[in-house]
Coordinates of C-alpha atoms in Angstrom, one line a residue:
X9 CA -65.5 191.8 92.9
X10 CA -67.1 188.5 91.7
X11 CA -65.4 187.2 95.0
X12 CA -67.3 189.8 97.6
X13 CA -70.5 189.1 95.6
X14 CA -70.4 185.5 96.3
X15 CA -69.4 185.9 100.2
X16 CA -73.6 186.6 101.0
X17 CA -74.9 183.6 98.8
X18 CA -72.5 181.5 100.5
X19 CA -73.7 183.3 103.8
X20 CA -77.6 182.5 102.7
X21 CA -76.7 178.7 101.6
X22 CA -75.2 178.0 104.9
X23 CA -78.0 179.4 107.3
X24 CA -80.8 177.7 105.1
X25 CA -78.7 174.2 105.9
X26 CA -78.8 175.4 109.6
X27 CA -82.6 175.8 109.7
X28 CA -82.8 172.3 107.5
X29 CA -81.0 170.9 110.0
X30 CA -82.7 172.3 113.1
X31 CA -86.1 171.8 111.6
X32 CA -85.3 168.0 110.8
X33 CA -83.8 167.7 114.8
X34 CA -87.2 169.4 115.5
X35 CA -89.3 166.9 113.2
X36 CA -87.0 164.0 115.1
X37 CA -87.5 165.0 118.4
X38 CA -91.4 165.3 118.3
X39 CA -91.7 161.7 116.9
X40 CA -89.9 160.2 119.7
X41 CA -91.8 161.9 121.6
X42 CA -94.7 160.5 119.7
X43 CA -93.5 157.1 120.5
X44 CA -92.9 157.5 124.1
X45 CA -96.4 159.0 124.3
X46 CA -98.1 155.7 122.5
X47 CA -95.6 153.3 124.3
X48 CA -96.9 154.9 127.8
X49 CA -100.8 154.6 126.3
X50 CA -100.2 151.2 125.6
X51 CA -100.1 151.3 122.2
X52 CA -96.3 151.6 121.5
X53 CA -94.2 149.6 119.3
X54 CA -95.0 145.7 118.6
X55 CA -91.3 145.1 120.0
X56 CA -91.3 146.3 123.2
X57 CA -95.1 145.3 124.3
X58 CA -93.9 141.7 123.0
X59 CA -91.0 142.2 125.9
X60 CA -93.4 143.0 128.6
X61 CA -95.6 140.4 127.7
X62 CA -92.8 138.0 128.0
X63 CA -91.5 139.2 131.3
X64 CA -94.9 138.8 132.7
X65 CA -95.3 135.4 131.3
X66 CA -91.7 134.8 132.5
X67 CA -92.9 135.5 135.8
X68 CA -96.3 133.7 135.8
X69 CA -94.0 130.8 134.9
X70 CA -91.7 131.2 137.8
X71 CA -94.5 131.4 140.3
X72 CA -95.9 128.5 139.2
X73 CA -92.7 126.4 139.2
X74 CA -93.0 128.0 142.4
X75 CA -95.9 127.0 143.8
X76 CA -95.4 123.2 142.2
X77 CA -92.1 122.7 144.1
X78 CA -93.6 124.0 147.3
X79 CA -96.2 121.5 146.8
X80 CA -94.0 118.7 146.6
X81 CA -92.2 119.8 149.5
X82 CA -95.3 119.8 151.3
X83 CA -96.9 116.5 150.6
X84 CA -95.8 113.6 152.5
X85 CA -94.2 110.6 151.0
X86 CA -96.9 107.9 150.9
X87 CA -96.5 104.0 150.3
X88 CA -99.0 103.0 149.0
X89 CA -100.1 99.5 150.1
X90 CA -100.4 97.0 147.3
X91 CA -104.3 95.4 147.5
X92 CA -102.6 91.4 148.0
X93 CA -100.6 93.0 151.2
X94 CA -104.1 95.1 151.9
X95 CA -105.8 91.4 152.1
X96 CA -103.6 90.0 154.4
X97 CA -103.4 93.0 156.7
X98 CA -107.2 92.7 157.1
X99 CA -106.7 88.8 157.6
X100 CA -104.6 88.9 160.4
X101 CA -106.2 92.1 162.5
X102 CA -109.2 89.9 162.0
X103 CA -107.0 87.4 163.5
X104 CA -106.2 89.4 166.9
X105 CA -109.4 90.9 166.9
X106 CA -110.6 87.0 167.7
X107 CA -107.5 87.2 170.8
X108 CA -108.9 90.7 171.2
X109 CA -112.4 89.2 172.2
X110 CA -111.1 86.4 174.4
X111 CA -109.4 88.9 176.7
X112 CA -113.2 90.6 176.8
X113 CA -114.5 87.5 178.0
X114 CA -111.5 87.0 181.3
X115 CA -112.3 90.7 181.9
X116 CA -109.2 92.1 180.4
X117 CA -109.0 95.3 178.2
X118 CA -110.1 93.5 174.8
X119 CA -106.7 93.8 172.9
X120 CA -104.9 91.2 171.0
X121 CA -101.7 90.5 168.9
X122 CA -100.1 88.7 166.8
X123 CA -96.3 88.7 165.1
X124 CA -96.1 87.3 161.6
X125 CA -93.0 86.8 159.1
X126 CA -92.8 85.3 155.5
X127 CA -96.3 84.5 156.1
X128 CA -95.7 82.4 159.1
X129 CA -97.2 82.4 163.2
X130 CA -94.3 83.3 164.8
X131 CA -96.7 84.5 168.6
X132 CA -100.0 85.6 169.5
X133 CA -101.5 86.6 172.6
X134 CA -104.9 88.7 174.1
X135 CA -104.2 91.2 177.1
X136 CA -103.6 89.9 180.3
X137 CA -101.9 92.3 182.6
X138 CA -104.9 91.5 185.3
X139 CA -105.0 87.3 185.6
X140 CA -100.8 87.3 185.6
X141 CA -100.3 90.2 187.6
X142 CA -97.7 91.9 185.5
X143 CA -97.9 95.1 184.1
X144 CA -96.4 94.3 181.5
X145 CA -98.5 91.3 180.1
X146 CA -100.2 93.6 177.3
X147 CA -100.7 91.7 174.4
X148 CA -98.0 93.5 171.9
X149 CA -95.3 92.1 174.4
X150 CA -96.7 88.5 175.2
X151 CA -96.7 88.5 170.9
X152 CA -93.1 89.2 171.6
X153 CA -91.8 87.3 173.8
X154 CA -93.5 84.0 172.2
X155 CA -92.0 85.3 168.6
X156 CA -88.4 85.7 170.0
X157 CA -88.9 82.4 171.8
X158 CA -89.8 80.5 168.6
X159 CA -87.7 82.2 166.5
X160 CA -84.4 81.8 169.2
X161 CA -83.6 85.5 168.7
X162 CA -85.0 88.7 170.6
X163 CA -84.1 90.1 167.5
X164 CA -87.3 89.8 164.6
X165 CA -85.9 91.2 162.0
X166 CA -88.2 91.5 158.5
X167 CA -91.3 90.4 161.2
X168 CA -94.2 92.2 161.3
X169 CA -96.5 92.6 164.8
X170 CA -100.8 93.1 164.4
X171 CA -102.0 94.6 167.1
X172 CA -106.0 96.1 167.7
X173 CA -105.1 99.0 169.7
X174 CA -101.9 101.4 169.2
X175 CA -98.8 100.4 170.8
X176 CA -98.1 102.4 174.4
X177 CA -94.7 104.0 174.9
X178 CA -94.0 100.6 176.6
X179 CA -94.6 98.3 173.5
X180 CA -93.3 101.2 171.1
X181 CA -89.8 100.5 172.9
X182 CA -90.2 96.5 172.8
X183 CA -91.4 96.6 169.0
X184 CA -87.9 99.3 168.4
X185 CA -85.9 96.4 170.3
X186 CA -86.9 93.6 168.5
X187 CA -86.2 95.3 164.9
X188 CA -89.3 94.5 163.7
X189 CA -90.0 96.1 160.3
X190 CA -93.9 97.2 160.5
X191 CA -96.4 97.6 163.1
X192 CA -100.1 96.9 162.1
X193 CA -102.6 98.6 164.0
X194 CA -106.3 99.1 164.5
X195 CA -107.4 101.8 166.4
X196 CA -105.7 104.7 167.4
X197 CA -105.2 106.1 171.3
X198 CA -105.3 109.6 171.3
X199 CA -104.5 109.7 175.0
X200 CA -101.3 107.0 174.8
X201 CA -100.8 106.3 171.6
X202 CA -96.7 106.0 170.9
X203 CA -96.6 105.0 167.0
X204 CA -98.0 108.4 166.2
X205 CA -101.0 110.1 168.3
X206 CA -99.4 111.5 171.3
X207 CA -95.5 110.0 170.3
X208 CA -94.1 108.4 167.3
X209 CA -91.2 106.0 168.8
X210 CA -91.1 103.3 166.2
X211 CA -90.6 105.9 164.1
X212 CA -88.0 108.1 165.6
X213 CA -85.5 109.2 163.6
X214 CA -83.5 109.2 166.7
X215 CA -83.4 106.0 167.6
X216 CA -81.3 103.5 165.9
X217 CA -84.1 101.5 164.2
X218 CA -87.4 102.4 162.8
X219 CA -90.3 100.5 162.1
X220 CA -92.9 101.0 159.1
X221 CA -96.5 102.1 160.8
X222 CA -99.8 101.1 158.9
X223 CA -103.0 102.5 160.6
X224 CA -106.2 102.1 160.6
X225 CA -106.8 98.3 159.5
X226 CA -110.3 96.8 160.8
X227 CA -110.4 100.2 163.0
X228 CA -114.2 100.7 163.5
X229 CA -114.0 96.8 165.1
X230 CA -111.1 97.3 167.0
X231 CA -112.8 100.6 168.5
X232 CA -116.0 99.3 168.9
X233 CA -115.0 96.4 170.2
X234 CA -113.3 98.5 173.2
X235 CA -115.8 101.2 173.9
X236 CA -118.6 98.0 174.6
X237 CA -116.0 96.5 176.9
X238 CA -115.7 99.8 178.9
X239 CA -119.2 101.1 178.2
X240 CA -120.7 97.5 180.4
X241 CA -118.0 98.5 183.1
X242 CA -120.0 101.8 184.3

């Protein structure tokens, strides 16, 4: 008897644990609910915002890592020109603009130039393709010739030519023969310049020598000096 008493109690016990059970599910499931609800407002847990935050700050790093290495890709390897060498760039165009100025005066195109190493004359010479009767008397290859001539070699190796105007493809190929290791020039020629307006032979990575190319040294001179020689020939 006591047994079949018991049996309903036990009955009673177990479905109140059921609903205990199911109510604490219940409670459960609403506060992670709760929490997904805040997380998607924005105002979810400290944990997760702080990952969010650092994936977006991971990113703003990488785009700016980015945007740095793209930058040095983009900008140009410059040597920058120390002010002694500066100084005796600007000596010695001043130098062939004096040549420059003689072959004014014979009524040659005012260009001159000069070929210098370890600091010493090696050839100079003004433009003269019209009293010699050669076209190929400009002044970059005169310089030349006298240089190798002095020097006993038609190679000029460590030499350095000044020159008022921009080479022509002509003298681009003489200054690539001779080896020389810079070309100094005034002005540029943007209709036949060959060390880098219209071509860029000295500099050629196909060729089997390249020469260093400064620009720009006494160029308002150099260009002013040939646009009063051509503006007295109209």
């Amino acid at each position: 008897m006591r047994a079949k008493q018991n049996v309903p109690g036990r009955l009673a016990s177990a479905r109140n644990r059921r609903v205990g059970v199911g109510q604490g599910r219940a409670e459960a499931s609403d506060k992670v609910g709760a929490s997904l609800l805040a997380m998607k407002a924005g105002s979810g847990p400290a944990l997760l915002r702080g990952r969010g935050i650092a994936r977006s700050r991971g990113s703003e790093v990488s785009s700016e890592r980015q945007d740095v290495k793209h930058e040095r890709k983009d900008q140009p390897l410059l040597r920058p020109r120390s002010s002694s060498l500066a100084s005796s760039d600007s000596r010695w165009m001043r130098r062939a603009l004096r040549l420059a100025r003689r072959a004014a005066a014979a009524g040659e195109v005012p260009i001159g130039a000069l070929v210098m190493r370890d600091g010493r004359l090696l050839g100079a010479a003004a433009n003269a393709p019209i009293a010699s009767a050669d076209p190929s008397a400009h002044a970059e290859i005169l310089a030349l010739r006298r240089a190798a001539r002095r020097a006993g070699n038609y190679r000029l190796p460590g030499a350095t030519l000044y020159v008022t105007l921009e080479p022509c493809a002509m003298c681009a190929g003489a200054i690539v023969q001779a080896r020389l290791a810079r070309v100094v020039y005034g002005a540029a020629d943007p209709r036949a310049g060959a060390a880098g307006s219209v071509f860029d032979i000295p500099g050629d990575g196909r060729l089997n020598h390249r020469a260093q190319i400064t620009a720009g040294i006494e160029a308002e001179a150099s260009a002013e000096l040939l646009q009063t020689f051509f503006r007295q020939r109209r």
